[in-house]
C-alpha atoms as a PDB file:
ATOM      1  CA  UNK A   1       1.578  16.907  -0.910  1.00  0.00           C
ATOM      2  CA  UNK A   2       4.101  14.118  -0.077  1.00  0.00           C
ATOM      3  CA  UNK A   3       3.345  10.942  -1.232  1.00  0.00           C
ATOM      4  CA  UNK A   4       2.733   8.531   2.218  1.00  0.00           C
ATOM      5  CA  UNK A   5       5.057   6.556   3.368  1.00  0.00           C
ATOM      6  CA  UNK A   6       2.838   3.465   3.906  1.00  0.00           C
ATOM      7  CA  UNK A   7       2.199   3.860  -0.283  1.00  0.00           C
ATOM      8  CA  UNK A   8       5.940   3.861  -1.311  1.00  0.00           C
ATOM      9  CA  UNK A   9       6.851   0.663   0.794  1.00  0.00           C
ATOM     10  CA  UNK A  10       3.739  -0.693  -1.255  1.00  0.00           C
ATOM     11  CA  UNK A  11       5.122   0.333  -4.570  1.00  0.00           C
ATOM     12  CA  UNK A  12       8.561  -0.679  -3.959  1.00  0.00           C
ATOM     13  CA  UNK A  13       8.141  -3.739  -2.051  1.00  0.00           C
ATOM     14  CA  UNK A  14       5.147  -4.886  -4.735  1.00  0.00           C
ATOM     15  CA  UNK A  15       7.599  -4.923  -8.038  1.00  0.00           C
ATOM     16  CA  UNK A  16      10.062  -6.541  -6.209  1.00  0.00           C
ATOM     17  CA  UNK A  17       8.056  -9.726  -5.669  1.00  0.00           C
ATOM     18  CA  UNK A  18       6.804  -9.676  -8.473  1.00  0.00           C
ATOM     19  CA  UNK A  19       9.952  -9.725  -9.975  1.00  0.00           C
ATOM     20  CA  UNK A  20      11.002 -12.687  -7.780  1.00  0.00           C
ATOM     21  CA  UNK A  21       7.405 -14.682  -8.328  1.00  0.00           C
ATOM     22  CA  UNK A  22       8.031 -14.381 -11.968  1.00  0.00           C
ATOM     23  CA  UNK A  23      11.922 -15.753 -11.491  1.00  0.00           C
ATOM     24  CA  UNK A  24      10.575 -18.859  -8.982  1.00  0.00           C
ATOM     25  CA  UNK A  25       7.850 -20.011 -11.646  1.00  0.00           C
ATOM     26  CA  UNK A  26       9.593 -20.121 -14.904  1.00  0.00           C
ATOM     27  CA  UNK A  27      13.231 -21.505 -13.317  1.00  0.00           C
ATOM     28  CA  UNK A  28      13.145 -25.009 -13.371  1.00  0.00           C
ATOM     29  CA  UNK A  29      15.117 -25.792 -10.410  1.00  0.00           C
ATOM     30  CA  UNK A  30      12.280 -26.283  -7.035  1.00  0.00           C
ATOM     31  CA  UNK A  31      13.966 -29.169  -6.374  1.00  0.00           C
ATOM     32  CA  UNK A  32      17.372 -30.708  -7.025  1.00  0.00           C
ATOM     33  CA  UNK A  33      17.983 -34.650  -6.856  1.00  0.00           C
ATOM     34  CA  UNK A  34      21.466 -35.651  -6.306  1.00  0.00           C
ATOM     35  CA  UNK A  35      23.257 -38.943  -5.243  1.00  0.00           C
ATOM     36  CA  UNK A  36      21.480 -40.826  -8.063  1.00  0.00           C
ATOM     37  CA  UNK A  37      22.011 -44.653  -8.519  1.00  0.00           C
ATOM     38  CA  UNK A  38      23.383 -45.280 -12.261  1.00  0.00           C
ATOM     39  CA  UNK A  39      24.822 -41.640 -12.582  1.00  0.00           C
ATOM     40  CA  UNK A  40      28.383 -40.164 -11.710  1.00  0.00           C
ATOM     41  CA  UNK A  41      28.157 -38.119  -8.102  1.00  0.00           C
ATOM     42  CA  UNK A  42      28.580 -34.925  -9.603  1.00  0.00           C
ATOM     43  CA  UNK A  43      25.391 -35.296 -12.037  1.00  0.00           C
ATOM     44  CA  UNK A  44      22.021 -33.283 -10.641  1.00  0.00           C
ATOM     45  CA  UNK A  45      18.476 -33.365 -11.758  1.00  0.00           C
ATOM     46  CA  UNK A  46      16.294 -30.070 -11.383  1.00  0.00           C
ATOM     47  CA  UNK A  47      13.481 -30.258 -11.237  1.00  0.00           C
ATOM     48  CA  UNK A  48      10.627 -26.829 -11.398  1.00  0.00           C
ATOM     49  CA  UNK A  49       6.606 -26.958 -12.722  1.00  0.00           C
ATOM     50  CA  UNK A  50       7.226 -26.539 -16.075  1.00  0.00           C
ATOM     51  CA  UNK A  51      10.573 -28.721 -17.207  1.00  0.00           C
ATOM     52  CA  UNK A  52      12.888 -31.006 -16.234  1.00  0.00           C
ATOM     53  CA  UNK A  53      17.251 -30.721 -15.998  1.00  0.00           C
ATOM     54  CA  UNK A  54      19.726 -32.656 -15.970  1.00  0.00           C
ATOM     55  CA  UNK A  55      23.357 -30.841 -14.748  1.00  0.00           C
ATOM     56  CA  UNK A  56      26.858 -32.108 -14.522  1.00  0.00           C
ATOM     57  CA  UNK A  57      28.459 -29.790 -12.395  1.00  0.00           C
ATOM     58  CA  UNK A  58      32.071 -30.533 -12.756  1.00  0.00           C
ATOM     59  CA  UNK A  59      32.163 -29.263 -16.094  1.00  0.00           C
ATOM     60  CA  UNK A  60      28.902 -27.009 -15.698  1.00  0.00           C
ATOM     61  CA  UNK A  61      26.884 -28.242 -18.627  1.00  0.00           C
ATOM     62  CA  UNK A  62      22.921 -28.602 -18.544  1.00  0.00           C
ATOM     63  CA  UNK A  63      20.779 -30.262 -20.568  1.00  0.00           C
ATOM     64  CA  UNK A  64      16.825 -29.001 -20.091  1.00  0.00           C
ATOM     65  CA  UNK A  65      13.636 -30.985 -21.651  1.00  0.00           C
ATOM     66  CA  UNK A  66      14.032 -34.576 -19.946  1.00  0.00           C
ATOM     67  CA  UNK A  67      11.208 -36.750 -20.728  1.00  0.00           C
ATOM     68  CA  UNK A  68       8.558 -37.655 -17.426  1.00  0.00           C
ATOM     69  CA  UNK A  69       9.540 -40.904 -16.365  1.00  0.00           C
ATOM     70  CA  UNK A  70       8.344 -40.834 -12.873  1.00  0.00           C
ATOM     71  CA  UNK A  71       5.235 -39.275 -13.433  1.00  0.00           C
ATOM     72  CA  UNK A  72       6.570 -35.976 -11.674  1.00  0.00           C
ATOM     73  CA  UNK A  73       4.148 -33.315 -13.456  1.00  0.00           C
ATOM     74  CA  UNK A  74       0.964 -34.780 -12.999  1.00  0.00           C
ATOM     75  CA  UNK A  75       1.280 -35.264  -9.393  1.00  0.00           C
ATOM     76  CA  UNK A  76      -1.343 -32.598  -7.550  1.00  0.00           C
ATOM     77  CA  UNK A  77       0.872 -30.147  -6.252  1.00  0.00           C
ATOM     78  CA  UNK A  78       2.923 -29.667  -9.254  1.00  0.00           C
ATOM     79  CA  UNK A  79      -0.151 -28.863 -11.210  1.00  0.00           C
ATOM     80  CA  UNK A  80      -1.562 -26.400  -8.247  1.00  0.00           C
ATOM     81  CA  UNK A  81       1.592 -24.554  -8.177  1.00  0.00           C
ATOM     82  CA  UNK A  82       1.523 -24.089 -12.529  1.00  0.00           C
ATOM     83  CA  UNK A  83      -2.369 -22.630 -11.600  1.00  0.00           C
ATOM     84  CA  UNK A  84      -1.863 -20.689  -8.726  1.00  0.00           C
ATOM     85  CA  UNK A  85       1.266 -19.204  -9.709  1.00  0.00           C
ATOM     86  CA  UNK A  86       0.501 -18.004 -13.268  1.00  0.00           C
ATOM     87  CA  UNK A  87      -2.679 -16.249 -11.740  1.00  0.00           C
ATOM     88  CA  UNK A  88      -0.459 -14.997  -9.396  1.00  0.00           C
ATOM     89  CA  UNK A  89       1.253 -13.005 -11.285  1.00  0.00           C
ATOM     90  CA  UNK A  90      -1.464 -11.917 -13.573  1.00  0.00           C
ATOM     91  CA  UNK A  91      -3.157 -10.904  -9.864  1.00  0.00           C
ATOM     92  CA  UNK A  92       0.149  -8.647  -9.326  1.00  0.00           C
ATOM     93  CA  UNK A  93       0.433  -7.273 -12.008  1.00  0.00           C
ATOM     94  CA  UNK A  94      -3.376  -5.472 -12.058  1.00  0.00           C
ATOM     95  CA  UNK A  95      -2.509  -4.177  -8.244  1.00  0.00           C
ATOM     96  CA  UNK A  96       0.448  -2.728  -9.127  1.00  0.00           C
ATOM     97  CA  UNK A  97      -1.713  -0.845 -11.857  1.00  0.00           C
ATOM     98  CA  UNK A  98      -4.526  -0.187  -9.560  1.00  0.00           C
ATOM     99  CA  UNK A  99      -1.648   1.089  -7.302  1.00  0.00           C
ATOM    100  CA  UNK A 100      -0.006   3.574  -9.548  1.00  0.00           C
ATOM    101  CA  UNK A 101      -3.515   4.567  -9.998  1.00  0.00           C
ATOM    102  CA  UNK A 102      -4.175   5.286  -6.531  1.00  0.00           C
ATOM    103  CA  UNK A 103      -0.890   6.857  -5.273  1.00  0.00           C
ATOM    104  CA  UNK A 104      -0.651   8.952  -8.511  1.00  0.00           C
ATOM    105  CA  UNK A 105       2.293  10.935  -7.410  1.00  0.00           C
ATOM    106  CA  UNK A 106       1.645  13.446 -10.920  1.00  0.00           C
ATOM    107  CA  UNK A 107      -1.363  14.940  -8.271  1.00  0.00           C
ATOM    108  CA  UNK A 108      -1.455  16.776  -4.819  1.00  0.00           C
ATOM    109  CA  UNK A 109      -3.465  14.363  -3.323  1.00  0.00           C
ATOM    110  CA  UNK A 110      -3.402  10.554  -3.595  1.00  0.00           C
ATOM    111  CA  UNK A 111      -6.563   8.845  -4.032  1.00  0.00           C
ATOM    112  CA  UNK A 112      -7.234   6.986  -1.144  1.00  0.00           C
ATOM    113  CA  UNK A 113      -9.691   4.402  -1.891  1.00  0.00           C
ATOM    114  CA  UNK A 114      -7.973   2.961  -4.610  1.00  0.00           C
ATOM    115  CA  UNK A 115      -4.638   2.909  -3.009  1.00  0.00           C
ATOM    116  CA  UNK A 116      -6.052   0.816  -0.487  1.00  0.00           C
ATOM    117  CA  UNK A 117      -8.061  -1.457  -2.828  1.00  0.00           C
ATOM    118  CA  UNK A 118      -4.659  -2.345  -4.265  1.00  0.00           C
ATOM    119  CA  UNK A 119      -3.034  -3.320  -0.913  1.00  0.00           C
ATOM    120  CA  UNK A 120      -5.831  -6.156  -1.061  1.00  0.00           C
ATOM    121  CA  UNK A 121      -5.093  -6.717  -4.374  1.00  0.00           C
ATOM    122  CA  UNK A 122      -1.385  -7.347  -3.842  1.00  0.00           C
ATOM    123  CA  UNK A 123      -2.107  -9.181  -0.057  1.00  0.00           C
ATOM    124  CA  UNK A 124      -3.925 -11.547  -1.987  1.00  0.00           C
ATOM    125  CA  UNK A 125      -1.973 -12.176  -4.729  1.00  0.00           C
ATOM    126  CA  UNK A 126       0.619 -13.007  -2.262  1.00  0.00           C
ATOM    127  CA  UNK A 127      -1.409 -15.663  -0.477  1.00  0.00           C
ATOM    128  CA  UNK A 128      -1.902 -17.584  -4.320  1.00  0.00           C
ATOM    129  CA  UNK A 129       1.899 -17.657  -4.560  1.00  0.00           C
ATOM    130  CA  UNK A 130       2.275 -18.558  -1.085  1.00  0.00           C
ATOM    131  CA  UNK A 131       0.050 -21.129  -0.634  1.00  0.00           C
ATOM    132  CA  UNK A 132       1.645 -23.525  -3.751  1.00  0.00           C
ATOM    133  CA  UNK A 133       5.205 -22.870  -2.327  1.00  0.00           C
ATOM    134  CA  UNK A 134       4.322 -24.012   0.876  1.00  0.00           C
ATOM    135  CA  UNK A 135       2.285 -26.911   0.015  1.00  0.00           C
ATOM    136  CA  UNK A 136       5.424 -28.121  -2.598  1.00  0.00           C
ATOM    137  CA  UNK A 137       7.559 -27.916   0.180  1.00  0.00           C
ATOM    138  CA  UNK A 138       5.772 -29.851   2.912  1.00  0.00           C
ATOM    139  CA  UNK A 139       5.529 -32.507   0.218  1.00  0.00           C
ATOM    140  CA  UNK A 140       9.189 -32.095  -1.235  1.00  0.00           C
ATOM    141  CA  UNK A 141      10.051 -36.057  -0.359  1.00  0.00           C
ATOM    142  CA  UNK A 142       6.918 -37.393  -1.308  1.00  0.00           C
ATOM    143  CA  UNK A 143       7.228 -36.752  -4.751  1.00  0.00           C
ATOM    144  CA  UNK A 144       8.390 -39.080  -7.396  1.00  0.00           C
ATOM    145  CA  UNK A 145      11.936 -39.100  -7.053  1.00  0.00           C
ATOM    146  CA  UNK A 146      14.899 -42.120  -8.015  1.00  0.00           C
ATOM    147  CA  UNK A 147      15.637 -44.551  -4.788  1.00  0.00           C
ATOM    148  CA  UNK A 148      18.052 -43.914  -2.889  1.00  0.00           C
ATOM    149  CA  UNK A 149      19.020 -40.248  -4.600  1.00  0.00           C
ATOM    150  CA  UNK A 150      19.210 -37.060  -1.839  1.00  0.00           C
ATOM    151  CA  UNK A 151      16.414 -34.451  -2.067  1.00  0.00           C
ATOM    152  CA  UNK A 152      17.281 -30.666  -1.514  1.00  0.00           C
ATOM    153  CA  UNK A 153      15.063 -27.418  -1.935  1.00  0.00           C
ATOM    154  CA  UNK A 154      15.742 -25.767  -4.956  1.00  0.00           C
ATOM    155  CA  UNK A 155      16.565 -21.678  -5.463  1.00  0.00           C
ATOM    156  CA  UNK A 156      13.290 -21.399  -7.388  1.00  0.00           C
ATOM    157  CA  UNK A 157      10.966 -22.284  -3.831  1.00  0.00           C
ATOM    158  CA  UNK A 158      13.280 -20.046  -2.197  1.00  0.00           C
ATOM    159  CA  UNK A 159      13.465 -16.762  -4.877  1.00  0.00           C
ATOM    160  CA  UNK A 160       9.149 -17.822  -4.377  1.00  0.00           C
ATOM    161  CA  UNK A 161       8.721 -17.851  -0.381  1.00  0.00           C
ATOM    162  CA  UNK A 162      10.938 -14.249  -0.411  1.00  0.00           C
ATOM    163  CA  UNK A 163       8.455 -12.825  -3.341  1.00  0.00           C
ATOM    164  CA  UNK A 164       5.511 -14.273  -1.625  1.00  0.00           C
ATOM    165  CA  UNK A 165       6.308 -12.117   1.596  1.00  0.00           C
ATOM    166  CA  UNK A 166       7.414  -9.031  -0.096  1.00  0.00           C
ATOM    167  CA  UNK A 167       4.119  -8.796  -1.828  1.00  0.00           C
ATOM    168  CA  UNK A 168       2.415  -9.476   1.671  1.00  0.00           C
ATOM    169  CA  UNK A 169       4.193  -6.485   2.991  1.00  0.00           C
ATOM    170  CA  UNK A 170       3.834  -4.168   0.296  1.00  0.00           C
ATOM    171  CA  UNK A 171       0.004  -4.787  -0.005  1.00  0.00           C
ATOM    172  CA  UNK A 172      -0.910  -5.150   3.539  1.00  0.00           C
ATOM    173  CA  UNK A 173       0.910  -1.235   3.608  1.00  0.00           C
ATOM    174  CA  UNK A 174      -0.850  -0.228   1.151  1.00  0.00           C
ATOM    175  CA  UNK A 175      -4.117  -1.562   2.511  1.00  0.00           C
ATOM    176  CA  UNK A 176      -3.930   0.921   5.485  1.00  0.00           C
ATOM    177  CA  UNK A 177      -4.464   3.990   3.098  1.00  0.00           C
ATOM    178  CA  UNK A 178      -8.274   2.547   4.069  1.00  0.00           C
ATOM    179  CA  UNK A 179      -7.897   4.237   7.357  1.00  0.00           C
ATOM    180  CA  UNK A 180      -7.183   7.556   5.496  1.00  0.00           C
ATOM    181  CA  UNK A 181      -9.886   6.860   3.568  1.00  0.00           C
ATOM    182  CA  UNK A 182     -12.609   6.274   6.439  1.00  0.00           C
ATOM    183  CA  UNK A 183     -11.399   9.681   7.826  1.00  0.00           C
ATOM    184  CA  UNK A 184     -12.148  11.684   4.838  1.00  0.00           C
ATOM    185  CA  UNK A 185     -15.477   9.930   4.645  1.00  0.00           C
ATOM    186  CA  UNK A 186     -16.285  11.167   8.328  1.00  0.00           C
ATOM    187  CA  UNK A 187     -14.649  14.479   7.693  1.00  0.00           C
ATOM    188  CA  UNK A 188     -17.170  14.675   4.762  1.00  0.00           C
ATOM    189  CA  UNK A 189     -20.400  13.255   6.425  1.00  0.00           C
ATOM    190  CA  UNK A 190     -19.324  15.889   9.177  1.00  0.00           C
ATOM    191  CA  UNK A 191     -19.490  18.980   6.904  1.00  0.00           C
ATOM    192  CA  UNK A 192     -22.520  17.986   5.290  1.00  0.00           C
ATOM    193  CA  UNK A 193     -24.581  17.353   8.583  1.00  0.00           C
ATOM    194  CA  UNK A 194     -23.407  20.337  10.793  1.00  0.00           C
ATOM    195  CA  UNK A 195     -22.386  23.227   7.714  1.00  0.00           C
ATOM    196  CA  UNK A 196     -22.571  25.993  10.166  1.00  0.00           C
ATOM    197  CA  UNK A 197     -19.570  24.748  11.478  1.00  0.00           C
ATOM    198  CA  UNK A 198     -17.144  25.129   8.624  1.00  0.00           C
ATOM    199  CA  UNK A 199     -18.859  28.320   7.677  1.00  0.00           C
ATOM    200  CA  UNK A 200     -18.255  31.889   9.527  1.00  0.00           C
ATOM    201  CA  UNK A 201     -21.510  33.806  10.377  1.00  0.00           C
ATOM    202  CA  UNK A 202     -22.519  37.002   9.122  1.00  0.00           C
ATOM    203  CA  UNK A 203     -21.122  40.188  11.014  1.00  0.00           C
ATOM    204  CA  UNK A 204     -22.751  42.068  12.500  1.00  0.00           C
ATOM    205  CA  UNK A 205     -23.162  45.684  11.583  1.00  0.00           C
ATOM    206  CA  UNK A 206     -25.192  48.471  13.613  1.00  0.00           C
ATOM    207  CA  UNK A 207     -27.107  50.865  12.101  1.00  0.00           C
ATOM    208  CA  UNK A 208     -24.746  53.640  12.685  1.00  0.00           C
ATOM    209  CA  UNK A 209     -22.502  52.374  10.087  1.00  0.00           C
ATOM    210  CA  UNK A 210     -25.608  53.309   7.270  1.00  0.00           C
ATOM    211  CA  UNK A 211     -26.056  57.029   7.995  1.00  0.00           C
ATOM    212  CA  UNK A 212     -24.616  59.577   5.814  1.00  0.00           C
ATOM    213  CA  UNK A 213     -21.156  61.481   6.932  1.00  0.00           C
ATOM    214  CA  UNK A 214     -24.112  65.018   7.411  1.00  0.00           C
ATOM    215  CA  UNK A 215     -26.374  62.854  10.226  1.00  0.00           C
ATOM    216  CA  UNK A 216     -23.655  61.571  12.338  1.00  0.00           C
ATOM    217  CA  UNK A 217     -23.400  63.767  15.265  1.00  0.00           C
ATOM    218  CA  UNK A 218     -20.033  65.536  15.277  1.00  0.00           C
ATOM    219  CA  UNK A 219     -17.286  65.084  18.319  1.00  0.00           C
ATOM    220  CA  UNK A 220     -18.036  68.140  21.062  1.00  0.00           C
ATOM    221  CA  UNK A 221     -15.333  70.634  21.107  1.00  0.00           C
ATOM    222  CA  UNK A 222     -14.810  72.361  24.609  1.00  0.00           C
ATOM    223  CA  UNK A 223     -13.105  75.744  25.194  1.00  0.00           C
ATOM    224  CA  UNK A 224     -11.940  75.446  28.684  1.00  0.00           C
ATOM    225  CA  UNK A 225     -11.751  73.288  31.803  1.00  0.00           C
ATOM    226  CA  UNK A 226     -15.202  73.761  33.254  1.00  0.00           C
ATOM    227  CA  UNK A 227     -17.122  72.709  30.117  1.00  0.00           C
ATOM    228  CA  UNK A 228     -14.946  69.195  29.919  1.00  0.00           C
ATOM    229  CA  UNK A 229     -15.921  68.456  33.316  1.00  0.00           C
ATOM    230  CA  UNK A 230     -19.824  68.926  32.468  1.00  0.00           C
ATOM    231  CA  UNK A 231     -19.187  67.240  29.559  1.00  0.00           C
ATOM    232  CA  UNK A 232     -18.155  63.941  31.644  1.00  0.00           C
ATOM    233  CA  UNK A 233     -20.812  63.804  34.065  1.00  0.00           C
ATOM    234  CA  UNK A 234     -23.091  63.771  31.310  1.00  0.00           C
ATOM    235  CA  UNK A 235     -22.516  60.949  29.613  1.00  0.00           C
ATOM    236  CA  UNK A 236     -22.877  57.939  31.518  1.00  0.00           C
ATOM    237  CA  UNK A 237     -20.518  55.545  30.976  1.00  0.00           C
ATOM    238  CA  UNK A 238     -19.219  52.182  33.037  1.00  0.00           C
ATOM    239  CA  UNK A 239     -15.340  53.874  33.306  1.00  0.00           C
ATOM    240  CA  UNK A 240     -14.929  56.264  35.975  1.00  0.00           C
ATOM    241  CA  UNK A 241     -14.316  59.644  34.860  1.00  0.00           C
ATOM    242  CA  UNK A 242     -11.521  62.164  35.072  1.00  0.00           C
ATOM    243  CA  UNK A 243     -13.983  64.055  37.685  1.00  0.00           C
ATOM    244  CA  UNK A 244     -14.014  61.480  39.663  1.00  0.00           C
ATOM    245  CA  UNK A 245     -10.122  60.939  40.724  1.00  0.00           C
END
């Protein structure tokens, strides 16, 4: 049997943000600060949840590990974003093996249940990585920042928001293997309450068919015209006769 197509936008959409989740939380770039007072034009601080950078990009050089002076990291949605989007991840990575479960393309038919169980799986992981992305961008200018410098949205929070909605995709298609799944359930309750119905009857079989070859009365032979004609009017059948034409 062909593998569904609902299950292999699931499995290809899934790894991919994963992929991009796992790029968006350890790159340290969610927000870049530019225009700072004190530093040449072309210097730029990235900032992500995990580190600090500092990059000069006429000559391309960066320079990661700054030290906190701000207070950036312990503001609340910094440390939301390092929860949610570790667990994230570890939330992806047991659908995807749930899914591979559940499709199992080595087999005629895919298990159902499971497949869809991983859709949720994946749907929700999704929604973790989703939710700290969003909330880091609403409050993008309200964190600690230098005065005066410009504020811009990082690659990170965008590589997160496009890995965030692939694994929404892929798990809300794999979620509608349910459906498949509530049919075979009814197909199944069906069988078991009305059997006769999958089942042919016995046929039936006359009690002709059981007597020997020596008790079953032999074909009449007739020797002329006039005997073929009595023969027909004897036996009464619902066809008309040759007599009778």
């Amino acid at each position: 049997m062909r593998t569904p197509p609902v299950m292999i936008v699931g499995l290809v959409l899934g790894p991919c943000g994963l992929l991009l989740n796992l790029v968006s939380t350890l790159t340290p770039c969610w927000r870049q600060v530019s225009s700072i007072s004190g530093k040449p034009i072309d210097v730029v601080y990235q900032q992500g949840i995990w580190e600090l950078c500092q990059e000069t990009q006429s000559t391309r050089q960066r320079q990661c590990g700054l030290a906190d002076e701000l207070g950036y990291f312990p503001t609340q949605p910094v440390q939301v974003a390092k929860g949610l989007m570790v667990s994230s991840l570890v939330v992806t990575v047991l659908g995807l093996v749930v899914a591979a479960l559940g499709v199992r393309c080595w087999q005629e038919e895919p298990h159902y249940l499971l497949a869809g169980l991983s859709g949720l799986i994946l749907f929700g992981s999704g929604l973790m990585s989703l939710i700290p992305i969003s909330w880091y961008n609403h409050d993008l200018s309200a964190l600690p920042a230098p005065a005066g410098s410009t504020l811009e949205v990082g690659y990170s929070l965008v590589l997160g928001y496009l890995g965030s909605c692939l694994e929404l995709i892929g798990g809300f298609s794999l979620a509608l293997s349910l459906h498949q799944c509530c049919q075979e359930c009814r197909r199944k309750k069906t069988t078991t309450k009305y059997p006769h119905r999958s089942q042919p009857g016995p046929a039936t079989v006359s009690s002709r068919d059981f007597m020997p070859r020596s008790q079953k009365p032999a074909p009449k032979s007739f020797s002329n015209p006039v005997d073929v004609l009595e023969g027909e009017r004897s036996v009464s059948c619902s066809l008309p006769c040759d007599s009778d034409l």
